[in-house]
JSON list of C-alpha atoms and ligand atoms in Angstrom, two decimals:
[
{"chain": "H", "resi": 1, "resn": "MET", "atom": "CA", "xyz": [0.06, 0.10, -0.05]},
{"chain": "H", "resi": 2, "resn": "THR", "atom": "CA", "xyz": [1.12, 3.51, -0.63]},
{"chain": "H", "resi": 3, "resn": "SER", "atom": "CA", "xyz": [2.60, 5.21, 2.41]},
{"chain": "H", "resi": 4, "resn": "ALA", "atom": "CA", "xyz": [3.31, 8.41, 4.00]},
{"chain": "H", "resi": 5, "resn": "VAL", "atom": "CA", "xyz": [6.31, 9.07, 6.40]},
{"chain": "H", "resi": 6, "resn": "ALA", "atom": "CA", "xyz": [6.53, 12.15, 8.57]},
{"chain": "H", "resi": 7, "resn": "ILE", "atom": "CA", "xyz": [10.13, 13.12, 9.81]},
{"chain": "H", "resi": 8, "resn": "SER", "atom": "CA", "xyz": [10.13, 15.24, 12.79]},
{"chain": "H", "resi": 9, "resn": "GLY", "atom": "CA", "xyz": [13.28, 17.51, 13.53]},
{"chain": "H", "resi": 10, "resn": "SER", "atom": "CA", "xyz": [12.02, 18.91, 16.39]},
{"chain": "H", "resi": 11, "resn": "PRO", "atom": "CA", "xyz": [13.66, 17.77, 19.86]},
{"chain": "H", "resi": 12, "resn": "SER", "atom": "CA", "xyz": [10.30, 17.98, 21.51]},
{"chain": "H", "resi": 13, "resn": "ARG", "atom": "CA", "xyz": [7.58, 15.36, 21.09]},
{"chain": "H", "resi": 14, "resn": "GLU", "atom": "CA", "xyz": [5.01, 18.13, 22.03]},
{"chain": "H", "resi": 15, "resn": "SER", "atom": "CA", "xyz": [6.25, 20.36, 19.33]},
{"chain": "H", "resi": 16, "resn": "ARG", "atom": "CA", "xyz": [4.35, 22.89, 17.19]},
{"chain": "H", "resi": 17, "resn": "SER", "atom": "CA", "xyz": [5.83, 21.58, 13.83]},
{"chain": "H", "resi": 18, "resn": "ARG", "atom": "CA", "xyz": [5.07, 17.84, 15.00]},
{"chain": "H", "resi": 19, "resn": "ARG", "atom": "CA", "xyz": [1.46, 18.87, 15.51]},
{"chain": "H", "resi": 20, "resn": "LEU", "atom": "CA", "xyz": [1.31, 20.00, 11.76]},
{"chain": "H", "resi": 21, "resn": "LEU", "atom": "CA", "xyz": [2.85, 17.06, 10.85]},
{"chain": "H", "resi": 22, "resn": "ALA", "atom": "CA", "xyz": [0.44, 14.83, 12.60]},
{"chain": "H", "resi": 23, "resn": "HIS", "atom": "CA", "xyz": [-2.41, 16.79, 10.73]},
{"chain": "H", "resi": 24, "resn": "ALA", "atom": "CA", "xyz": [-0.64, 16.04, 7.46]},
{"chain": "H", "resi": 25, "resn": "LEU", "atom": "CA", "xyz": [-0.47, 12.35, 8.29]},
{"chain": "H", "resi": 26, "resn": "ALA", "atom": "CA", "xyz": [-4.20, 12.15, 9.37]},
{"chain": "H", "resi": 27, "resn": "ARG", "atom": "CA", "xyz": [-5.22, 13.47, 6.12]},
{"chain": "H", "resi": 28, "resn": "CYS", "atom": "CA", "xyz": [-3.17, 11.03, 4.37]},
{"chain": "H", "resi": 29, "resn": "ALA", "atom": "CA", "xyz": [-4.55, 8.33, 6.57]},
{"chain": "H", "resi": 30, "resn": "GLY", "atom": "CA", "xyz": [-7.97, 9.56, 5.40]},
{"chain": "H", "resi": 31, "resn": "ALA", "atom": "CA", "xyz": [-7.06, 8.91, 1.79]},
{"chain": "H", "resi": 32, "resn": "GLY", "atom": "CA", "xyz": [-6.22, 5.46, 2.51]},
{"chain": "H", "resi": 33, "resn": "LEU", "atom": "CA", "xyz": [-2.28, 5.51, 2.82]},
{"chain": "H", "resi": 34, "resn": "ASP", "atom": "CA", "xyz": [-0.33, 3.87, 5.43]},
{"chain": "H", "resi": 35, "resn": "THR", "atom": "CA", "xyz": [1.31, 6.40, 7.56]},
{"chain": "H", "resi": 36, "resn": "ARG", "atom": "CA", "xyz": [4.13, 6.75, 10.22]},
{"chain": "H", "resi": 37, "resn": "LEU", "atom": "CA", "xyz": [5.75, 9.45, 12.04]},
{"chain": "H", "resi": 38, "resn": "ILE", "atom": "CA", "xyz": [9.36, 9.23, 12.89]},
{"chain": "H", "resi": 39, "resn": "ASP", "atom": "CA", "xyz": [10.82, 11.29, 15.83]},
{"chain": "H", "resi": 40, "resn": "LEU", "atom": "CA", "xyz": [14.40, 11.95, 15.27]},
{"chain": "H", "resi": 41, "resn": "CYS", "atom": "CA", "xyz": [14.86, 13.00, 18.97]},
{"chain": "H", "resi": 42, "resn": "ASP", "atom": "CA", "xyz": [13.95, 9.10, 19.69]},
{"chain": "H", "resi": 43, "resn": "LEU", "atom": "CA", "xyz": [16.90, 8.00, 17.39]},
{"chain": "H", "resi": 44, "resn": "PRO", "atom": "CA", "xyz": [20.23, 7.61, 19.23]},
{"chain": "H", "resi": 45, "resn": "ALA", "atom": "CA", "xyz": [22.65, 10.54, 18.62]},
{"chain": "H", "resi": 46, "resn": "ASP", "atom": "CA", "xyz": [25.37, 8.37, 17.41]},
{"chain": "H", "resi": 47, "resn": "ASP", "atom": "CA", "xyz": [23.41, 6.98, 14.87]},
{"chain": "H", "resi": 48, "resn": "LEU", "atom": "CA", "xyz": [22.42, 10.30, 13.59]},
{"chain": "H", "resi": 49, "resn": "LEU", "atom": "CA", "xyz": [26.03, 11.37, 13.32]},
{"chain": "H", "resi": 50, "resn": "GLY", "atom": "CA", "xyz": [26.77, 8.21, 11.37]},
{"chain": "H", "resi": 51, "resn": "ARG", "atom": "CA", "xyz": [29.01, 6.73, 14.22]},
{"chain": "H", "resi": 52, "resn": "THR", "atom": "CA", "xyz": [26.85, 3.76, 14.75]},
{"chain": "H", "resi": 53, "resn": "LYS", "atom": "CA", "xyz": [23.87, 2.00, 12.93]},
{"chain": "H", "resi": 54, "resn": "SER", "atom": "CA", "xyz": [21.45, 0.58, 15.34]},
{"chain": "H", "resi": 55, "resn": "ALA", "atom": "CA", "xyz": [18.35, -1.28, 14.18]},
{"chain": "H", "resi": 56, "resn": "ALA", "atom": "CA", "xyz": [16.27, 2.00, 15.00]},
{"chain": "H", "resi": 57, "resn": "ILE", "atom": "CA", "xyz": [18.16, 4.04, 12.46]},
{"chain": "H", "resi": 58, "resn": "ALA", "atom": "CA", "xyz": [17.95, 1.22, 9.66]},
{"chain": "H", "resi": 59, "resn": "ASP", "atom": "CA", "xyz": [14.48, 0.97, 10.34]},
{"chain": "H", "resi": 60, "resn": "ALA", "atom": "CA", "xyz": [13.80, 4.54, 10.27]},
{"chain": "H", "resi": 61, "resn": "LEU", "atom": "CA", "xyz": [15.81, 4.98, 6.90]},
{"chain": "H", "resi": 62, "resn": "ALA", "atom": "CA", "xyz": [14.07, 1.66, 5.53]},
{"chain": "H", "resi": 63, "resn": "ALA", "atom": "CA", "xyz": [10.69, 3.34, 6.17]},
{"chain": "H", "resi": 64, "resn": "VAL", "atom": "CA", "xyz": [11.43, 6.71, 4.37]},
{"chain": "H", "resi": 65, "resn": "SER", "atom": "CA", "xyz": [12.84, 4.60, 1.64]},
{"chain": "H", "resi": 66, "resn": "ALA", "atom": "CA", "xyz": [9.58, 2.58, 1.10]},
{"chain": "H", "resi": 67, "resn": "ALA", "atom": "CA", "xyz": [7.38, 5.65, 1.51]},
{"chain": "H", "resi": 68, "resn": "ARG", "atom": "CA", "xyz": [5.82, 7.28, -1.47]},
{"chain": "H", "resi": 69, "resn": "ILE", "atom": "CA", "xyz": [5.06, 10.63, 0.27]},
{"chain": "H", "resi": 70, "resn": "VAL", "atom": "CA", "xyz": [7.66, 12.05, 2.64]},
{"chain": "H", "resi": 71, "resn": "ILE", "atom": "CA", "xyz": [6.45, 14.84, 4.96]},
{"chain": "H", "resi": 72, "resn": "VAL", "atom": "CA", "xyz": [9.30, 16.82, 6.64]},
{"chain": "H", "resi": 73, "resn": "GLY", "atom": "CA", "xyz": [8.77, 19.05, 9.69]},
{"chain": "H", "resi": 74, "resn": "THR", "atom": "CA", "xyz": [11.23, 21.15, 11.44]},
{"chain": "H", "resi": 75, "resn": "PRO", "atom": "CA", "xyz": [11.29, 24.18, 13.78]},
{"chain": "H", "resi": 76, "resn": "VAL", "atom": "CA", "xyz": [13.59, 27.15, 12.66]},
{"chain": "H", "resi": 77, "resn": "TYR", "atom": "CA", "xyz": [16.87, 26.80, 14.27]},
{"chain": "H", "resi": 78, "resn": "ARG", "atom": "CA", "xyz": [19.20, 30.07, 13.55]},
{"chain": "H", "resi": 79, "resn": "ALA", "atom": "CA", "xyz": [17.42, 30.69, 10.50]},
{"chain": "H", "resi": 80, "resn": "SER", "atom": "CA", "xyz": [17.38, 27.36, 9.04]},
{"chain": "H", "resi": 81, "resn": "TYR", "atom": "CA", "xyz": [16.07, 23.67, 9.87]},
{"chain": "H", "resi": 82, "resn": "SER", "atom": "CA", "xyz": [17.16, 21.79, 12.78]},
{"chain": "H", "resi": 83, "resn": "GLY", "atom": "CA", "xyz": [20.64, 20.40, 12.95]},
{"chain": "H", "resi": 84, "resn": "MET", "atom": "CA", "xyz": [18.91, 17.14, 13.86]},
{"chain": "H", "resi": 85, "resn": "LEU", "atom": "CA", "xyz": [17.29, 17.15, 10.55]},
{"chain": "H", "resi": 86, "resn": "LYS", "atom": "CA", "xyz": [20.29, 18.10, 8.83]},
{"chain": "H", "resi": 87, "resn": "VAL", "atom": "CA", "xyz": [22.47, 14.99, 10.22]},
{"chain": "H", "resi": 88, "resn": "PHE", "atom": "CA", "xyz": [19.53, 12.76, 9.31]},
{"chain": "H", "resi": 89, "resn": "PHE", "atom": "CA", "xyz": [19.50, 13.78, 5.90]},
{"chain": "H", "resi": 90, "resn": "ASP", "atom": "CA", "xyz": [23.21, 13.35, 5.53]},
{"chain": "H", "resi": 91, "resn": "LEU", "atom": "CA", "xyz": [22.80, 9.55, 6.07]},
{"chain": "H", "resi": 92, "resn": "PHE", "atom": "CA", "xyz": [20.77, 9.73, 2.69]},
{"chain": "H", "resi": 93, "resn": "THR", "atom": "CA", "xyz": [22.52, 8.90, -0.51]},
{"chain": "H", "resi": 94, "resn": "MET", "atom": "CA", "xyz": [21.78, 11.54, -3.60]},
{"chain": "H", "resi": 95, "resn": "ASP", "atom": "CA", "xyz": [19.05, 9.58, -5.35]},
{"chain": "H", "resi": 96, "resn": "ALA", "atom": "CA", "xyz": [17.34, 8.26, -1.99]},
{"chain": "H", "resi": 97, "resn": "LEU", "atom": "CA", "xyz": [14.20, 10.13, -2.49]},
{"chain": "H", "resi": 98, "resn": "ASP", "atom": "CA", "xyz": [14.09, 9.80, -6.41]},
{"chain": "H", "resi": 99, "resn": "GLY", "atom": "CA", "xyz": [10.25, 9.16, -7.45]},
{"chain": "H", "resi": 100, "resn": "LYS", "atom": "CA", "xyz": [9.03, 10.50, -3.96]},
{"chain": "H", "resi": 101, "resn": "VAL", "atom": "CA", "xyz": [6.97, 13.52, -3.29]},
{"chain": "H", "resi": 102, "resn": "ALA", "atom": "CA", "xyz": [7.83, 15.59, -0.55]},
{"chain": "H", "resi": 103, "resn": "ILE", "atom": "CA", "xyz": [6.03, 18.39, 1.68]},
{"chain": "H", "resi": 104, "resn": "PRO", "atom": "CA", "xyz": [8.02, 20.75, 3.55]},
{"chain": "H", "resi": 105, "resn": "ILE", "atom": "CA", "xyz": [6.73, 22.04, 7.18]},
{"chain": "H", "resi": 106, "resn": "ALA", "atom": "CA", "xyz": [8.40, 24.65, 9.39]},
{"chain": "H", "resi": 107, "resn": "THR", "atom": "CA", "xyz": [7.45, 26.56, 12.55]},
{"chain": "H", "resi": 108, "resn": "GLY", "atom": "CA", "xyz": [9.20, 29.54, 13.87]},
{"chain": "H", "resi": 109, "resn": "GLY", "atom": "CA", "xyz": [9.13, 32.22, 16.40]},
{"chain": "H", "resi": 110, "resn": "GLY", "atom": "CA", "xyz": [8.09, 34.94, 14.13]},
{"chain": "H", "resi": 111, "resn": "SER", "atom": "CA", "xyz": [7.75, 35.40, 10.20]},
{"chain": "H", "resi": 112, "resn": "ALA", "atom": "CA", "xyz": [11.34, 36.65, 9.68]},
{"chain": "H", "resi": 113, "resn": "HIS", "atom": "CA", "xyz": [12.40, 33.31, 8.64]},
{"chain": "H", "resi": 114, "resn": "GLN", "atom": "CA", "xyz": [9.45, 31.93, 6.69]},
{"chain": "H", "resi": 115, "resn": "LEU", "atom": "CA", "xyz": [11.94, 31.85, 3.62]},
{"chain": "H", "resi": 116, "resn": "VAL", "atom": "CA", "xyz": [13.37, 28.63, 5.49]},
{"chain": "H", "resi": 117, "resn": "ILE", "atom": "CA", "xyz": [10.78, 26.64, 3.36]},
{"chain": "H", "resi": 118, "resn": "ASP", "atom": "CA", "xyz": [11.93, 27.78, 0.02]},
{"chain": "H", "resi": 119, "resn": "HIS", "atom": "CA", "xyz": [15.77, 28.54, 0.68]},
{"chain": "H", "resi": 120, "resn": "ALA", "atom": "CA", "xyz": [16.37, 25.70, 3.12]},
{"chain": "H", "resi": 121, "resn": "LEU", "atom": "CA", "xyz": [13.96, 22.85, 3.14]},
{"chain": "H", "resi": 122, "resn": "ARG", "atom": "CA", "xyz": [13.50, 22.59, -0.72]},
{"chain": "H", "resi": 123, "resn": "PRO", "atom": "CA", "xyz": [16.98, 22.60, -1.66]},
{"chain": "H", "resi": 124, "resn": "LEU", "atom": "CA", "xyz": [17.44, 19.82, 1.19]},
{"chain": "H", "resi": 125, "resn": "LEU", "atom": "CA", "xyz": [14.74, 17.81, -0.21]},
{"chain": "H", "resi": 126, "resn": "ALA", "atom": "CA", "xyz": [15.65, 18.16, -3.90]},
{"chain": "H", "resi": 127, "resn": "SER", "atom": "CA", "xyz": [19.42, 17.33, -3.23]},
{"chain": "H", "resi": 128, "resn": "VAL", "atom": "CA", "xyz": [18.12, 13.74, -2.49]},
{"chain": "H", "resi": 129, "resn": "GLY", "atom": "CA", "xyz": [15.99, 13.39, -5.57]},
{"chain": "H", "resi": 130, "resn": "ALA", "atom": "CA", "xyz": [12.46, 14.33, -3.97]},
{"chain": "H", "resi": 131, "resn": "GLN", "atom": "CA", "xyz": [9.89, 16.27, -5.98]},
{"chain": "H", "resi": 132, "resn": "VAL", "atom": "CA", "xyz": [8.55, 18.78, -3.45]},
{"chain": "H", "resi": 133, "resn": "VAL", "atom": "CA", "xyz": [4.98, 20.08, -3.69]},
{"chain": "H", "resi": 134, "resn": "ALA", "atom": "CA", "xyz": [4.09, 23.70, -4.82]},
{"chain": "H", "resi": 135, "resn": "THR", "atom": "CA", "xyz": [2.75, 24.73, -1.36]},
{"chain": "H", "resi": 136, "resn": "GLY", "atom": "CA", "xyz": [5.33, 24.58, 1.62]},
{"chain": "H", "resi": 137, "resn": "ILE", "atom": "CA", "xyz": [3.75, 25.32, 5.13]},
{"chain": "H", "resi": 138, "resn": "TYR", "atom": "CA", "xyz": [5.31, 27.99, 7.51]},
{"chain": "H", "resi": 139, "resn": "ALA", "atom": "CA", "xyz": [3.56, 28.76, 10.84]},
{"chain": "H", "resi": 140, "resn": "THR", "atom": "CA", "xyz": [4.55, 31.28, 13.33]},
{"chain": "H", "resi": 141, "resn": "ASP", "atom": "CA", "xyz": [4.36, 30.39, 17.14]},
{"chain": "H", "resi": 142, "resn": "ALA", "atom": "CA", "xyz": [1.43, 32.79, 17.35]},
{"chain": "H", "resi": 143, "resn": "GLN", "atom": "CA", "xyz": [-0.71, 31.05, 14.80]},
{"chain": "H", "resi": 144, "resn": "PHE", "atom": "CA", "xyz": [-1.23, 28.03, 17.85]},
{"chain": "H", "resi": 145, "resn": "GLY", "atom": "CA", "xyz": [-3.78, 28.47, 20.32]},
{"chain": "H", "resi": 146, "resn": "ALA", "atom": "CA", "xyz": [-4.85, 26.04, 23.06]},
{"chain": "H", "resi": 147, "resn": "ASP", "atom": "CA", "xyz": [-7.11, 24.39, 20.30]},
{"chain": "H", "resi": 148, "resn": "GLY", "atom": "CA", "xyz": [-4.13, 23.73, 17.90]},
{"chain": "H", "resi": 149, "resn": "PRO", "atom": "CA", "xyz": [-3.10, 25.59, 14.77]},
{"chain": "H", "resi": 150, "resn": "GLN", "atom": "CA", "xyz": [-5.18, 28.09, 13.24]},
{"chain": "H", "resi": 151, "resn": "ASP", "atom": "CA", "xyz": [-7.34, 26.95, 10.23]},
{"chain": "H", "resi": 152, "resn": "VAL", "atom": "CA", "xyz": [-5.26, 28.92, 7.63]},
{"chain": "H", "resi": 153, "resn": "VAL", "atom": "CA", "xyz": [-2.56, 26.78, 8.47]},
{"chain": "H", "resi": 154, "resn": "THR", "atom": "CA", "xyz": [-4.25, 23.44, 8.55]},
{"chain": "H", "resi": 155, "resn": "GLN", "atom": "CA", "xyz": [-5.95, 24.72, 5.26]},
{"chain": "H", "resi": 156, "resn": "ARG", "atom": "CA", "xyz": [-2.40, 24.99, 3.73]},
{"chain": "H", "resi": 157, "resn": "ILE", "atom": "CA", "xyz": [-1.32, 21.34, 4.97]},
{"chain": "H", "resi": 158, "resn": "ASP", "atom": "CA", "xyz": [-4.72, 20.25, 3.44]},
{"chain": "H", "resi": 159, "resn": "ARG", "atom": "CA", "xyz": [-3.87, 21.41, 0.07]},
{"chain": "H", "resi": 160, "resn": "ALA", "atom": "CA", "xyz": [-0.20, 20.57, 0.01]},
{"chain": "H", "resi": 161, "resn": "VAL", "atom": "CA", "xyz": [-1.42, 16.82, 0.88]},
{"chain": "H", "resi": 162, "resn": "ALA", "atom": "CA", "xyz": [-3.74, 17.11, -2.09]},
{"chain": "H", "resi": 163, "resn": "GLU", "atom": "CA", "xyz": [-1.09, 18.04, -4.56]},
{"chain": "H", "resi": 164, "resn": "ALA", "atom": "CA", "xyz": [1.14, 15.27, -3.12]},
{"chain": "H", "resi": 165, "resn": "LEU", "atom": "CA", "xyz": [-1.57, 12.73, -3.58]},
{"chain": "H", "resi": 166, "resn": "GLY", "atom": "CA", "xyz": [-1.91, 13.96, -6.94]},
{"chain": "H", "resi": 167, "resn": "ILE", "atom": "CA", "xyz": [1.39, 13.69, -8.25]},
{"chain": "H", "resi": 168, "resn": "ALA", "atom": "CA", "xyz": [2.63, 10.55, -6.12]},
{"chain": "H", "resi": 169, "resn": "ASP", "atom": "CA", "xyz": [2.11, 8.02, -8.69]},
{"chain": "H", "resi": 170, "resn": "VAL", "atom": "CA", "xyz": [3.23, 9.89, -11.45]},
{"chain": "H", "resi": 171, "resn": "ALA", "atom": "CA", "xyz": [6.49, 10.78, -9.66]},
{"chain": "H", "resi": 172, "resn": "ALA", "atom": "CA", "xyz": [6.96, 7.19, -9.18]},
{"chain": "H", "resi": 173, "resn": "VAL", "atom": "CA", "xyz": [6.53, 5.92, -12.44]},
{"chain": "H", "resi": 174, "resn": "ALA", "atom": "CA", "xyz": [8.96, 8.97, -14.09]},
{"chain": "H", "resi": 175, "resn": "ALA", "atom": "CA", "xyz": [11.55, 8.16, -11.72]},
{"chain": "H", "resi": 176, "resn": "GLN", "atom": "CA", "xyz": [11.97, 4.49, -12.81]},
{"chain": "H", "resi": 177, "resn": "PRO", "atom": "CA", "xyz": [14.18, 4.70, -16.04]},
{"chain": "H", "resi": 178, "resn": "PHE", "atom": "CA", "xyz": [16.22, 7.17, -14.03]},
{"chain": "H", "resi": 179, "resn": "ARG", "atom": "CA", "xyz": [16.77, 4.76, -11.34]},
{"chain": "H", "resi": 180, "resn": "ALA", "atom": "CA", "xyz": [17.36, 1.73, -13.67]},
{"chain": "H", "resi": 181, "resn": "ALA", "atom": "CA", "xyz": [20.16, 3.82, -15.59]},
{"chain": "H", "resi": 182, "resn": "SER", "atom": "CA", "xyz": [21.82, 4.78, -12.18]},
{"chain": "H", "resi": 183, "resn": "LYS", "atom": "CA", "xyz": [22.01, 1.14, -11.21]},
{"chain": "H", "resi": 184, "resn": "GLY", "atom": "CA", "xyz": [22.91, -0.14, -14.88]},
{"chain": "Z", "resi": 201, "resn": "FMN", "atom": "C1", "xyz": [17.72, 27.00, 19.60]},
{"chain": "Z", "resi": 201, "resn": "FMN", "atom": "C2", "xyz": [16.66, 27.74, 18.99]},
{"chain": "Z", "resi": 201, "resn": "FMN", "atom": "C3", "xyz": [16.93, 28.52, 17.88]},
{"chain": "Z", "resi": 201, "resn": "FMN", "atom": "C4", "xyz": [15.51, 29.38, 17.19]},
{"chain": "Z", "resi": 201, "resn": "FMN", "atom": "N1", "xyz": [15.94, 30.00, 16.03]},
{"chain": "Z", "resi": 201, "resn": "FMN", "atom": "C5", "xyz": [14.75, 30.72, 15.50]},
{"chain": "Z", "resi": 201, "resn": "FMN", "atom": "C6", "xyz": [15.08, 31.66, 14.48]},
{"chain": "Z", "resi": 201, "resn": "FMN", "atom": "O1", "xyz": [16.33, 31.82, 13.80]},
{"chain": "Z", "resi": 201, "resn": "FMN", "atom": "N2", "xyz": [13.99, 31.96, 13.82]},
{"chain": "Z", "resi": 201, "resn": "FMN", "atom": "C7", "xyz": [12.57, 31.97, 14.47]},
{"chain": "Z", "resi": 201, "resn": "FMN", "atom": "O2", "xyz": [11.87, 32.41, 13.97]},
{"chain": "Z", "resi": 201, "resn": "FMN", "atom": "N3", "xyz": [12.55, 30.94, 15.42]},
{"chain": "Z", "resi": 201, "resn": "FMN", "atom": "C8", "xyz": [13.65, 30.63, 15.99]},
{"chain": "Z", "resi": 201, "resn": "FMN", "atom": "N4", "xyz": [13.40, 29.73, 17.33]},
{"chain": "Z", "resi": 201, "resn": "FMN", "atom": "C9", "xyz": [12.13, 29.52, 17.58]},
{"chain": "Z", "resi": 201, "resn": "FMN", "atom": "C10", "xyz": [11.41, 28.18, 17.05]},
{"chain": "Z", "resi": 201, "resn": "FMN", "atom": "O3", "xyz": [11.84, 28.01, 15.85]},
{"chain": "Z", "resi": 201, "resn": "FMN", "atom": "C11", "xyz": [9.84, 28.26, 17.51]},
{"chain": "Z", "resi": 201, "resn": "FMN", "atom": "O4", "xyz": [9.49, 28.31, 18.61]},
{"chain": "Z", "resi": 201, "resn": "FMN", "atom": "C12", "xyz": [9.44, 26.77, 16.85]},
{"chain": "Z", "resi": 201, "resn": "FMN", "atom": "O5", "xyz": [8.04, 27.05, 16.72]},
{"chain": "Z", "resi": 201, "resn": "FMN", "atom": "C13", "xyz": [9.70, 25.46, 17.46]},
{"chain": "Z", "resi": 201, "resn": "FMN", "atom": "O6", "xyz": [9.02, 24.34, 17.02]},
{"chain": "Z", "resi": 201, "resn": "FMN", "atom": "P1", "xyz": [8.91, 22.97, 17.56]},
{"chain": "Z", "resi": 201, "resn": "FMN", "atom": "O7", "xyz": [7.77, 23.34, 18.85]},
{"chain": "Z", "resi": 201, "resn": "FMN", "atom": "O8", "xyz": [8.39, 22.40, 16.63]},
{"chain": "Z", "resi": 201, "resn": "FMN", "atom": "O9", "xyz": [10.24, 22.67, 18.38]},
{"chain": "Z", "resi": 201, "resn": "FMN", "atom": "C14", "xyz": [14.34, 28.93, 17.72]},
{"chain": "Z", "resi": 201, "resn": "FMN", "atom": "C15", "xyz": [14.19, 28.36, 18.94]},
{"chain": "Z", "resi": 201, "resn": "FMN", "atom": "C16", "xyz": [15.35, 27.73, 19.56]},
{"chain": "Z", "resi": 201, "resn": "FMN", "atom": "C17", "xyz": [15.02, 26.85, 20.78]}
]
């Protein structure tokens, strides 16, 4: 079955960006996809730094490898994505996300660094072969209330998921000749 995997780059399991990932995954599940959320903060630090390879990191990498849709969420740290997300992506080969569709999500303290979506997350995802949907999601901390993120934020996520579902099968088929060529 087609699957969607979300990668949380926040050190907190109660994080805002993680909440947005959970919303995106719920939408994917509603569309009939298998879903899974990977909390990078649960993985051993030595694995993330590439010094060791435990079953936990092998399992996380395999889940991403098997997914058709990859949703990446991160807090803005120092005007970019979190270091934890960076080291996780350093474990991938250049074609690791070939044929997959990616959705970029970030939250920040304010709006000053909202270009993290277009200037940091899109190039990161493209560097490993993913096709990134047109709609990226950026939310400030002020856009979260006691009941969760504002509707304007969840509506953007719904739109991004719809885009991903629309192109996921096409992206997978289109990548096949390139995958075959790189193996040959
Ligand atoms: C170490 C650190 C660096 C941060 N740097 C920025 C920043 O450069 N720009 C910004 O808008 N917010 C910054 N923030 C605020 C977080 O991005 C923001 O609170 C975010 O929503 C937290 O996401 P999370 O709840 O998913 O972890 C920083 C927070 C921390 C702890």
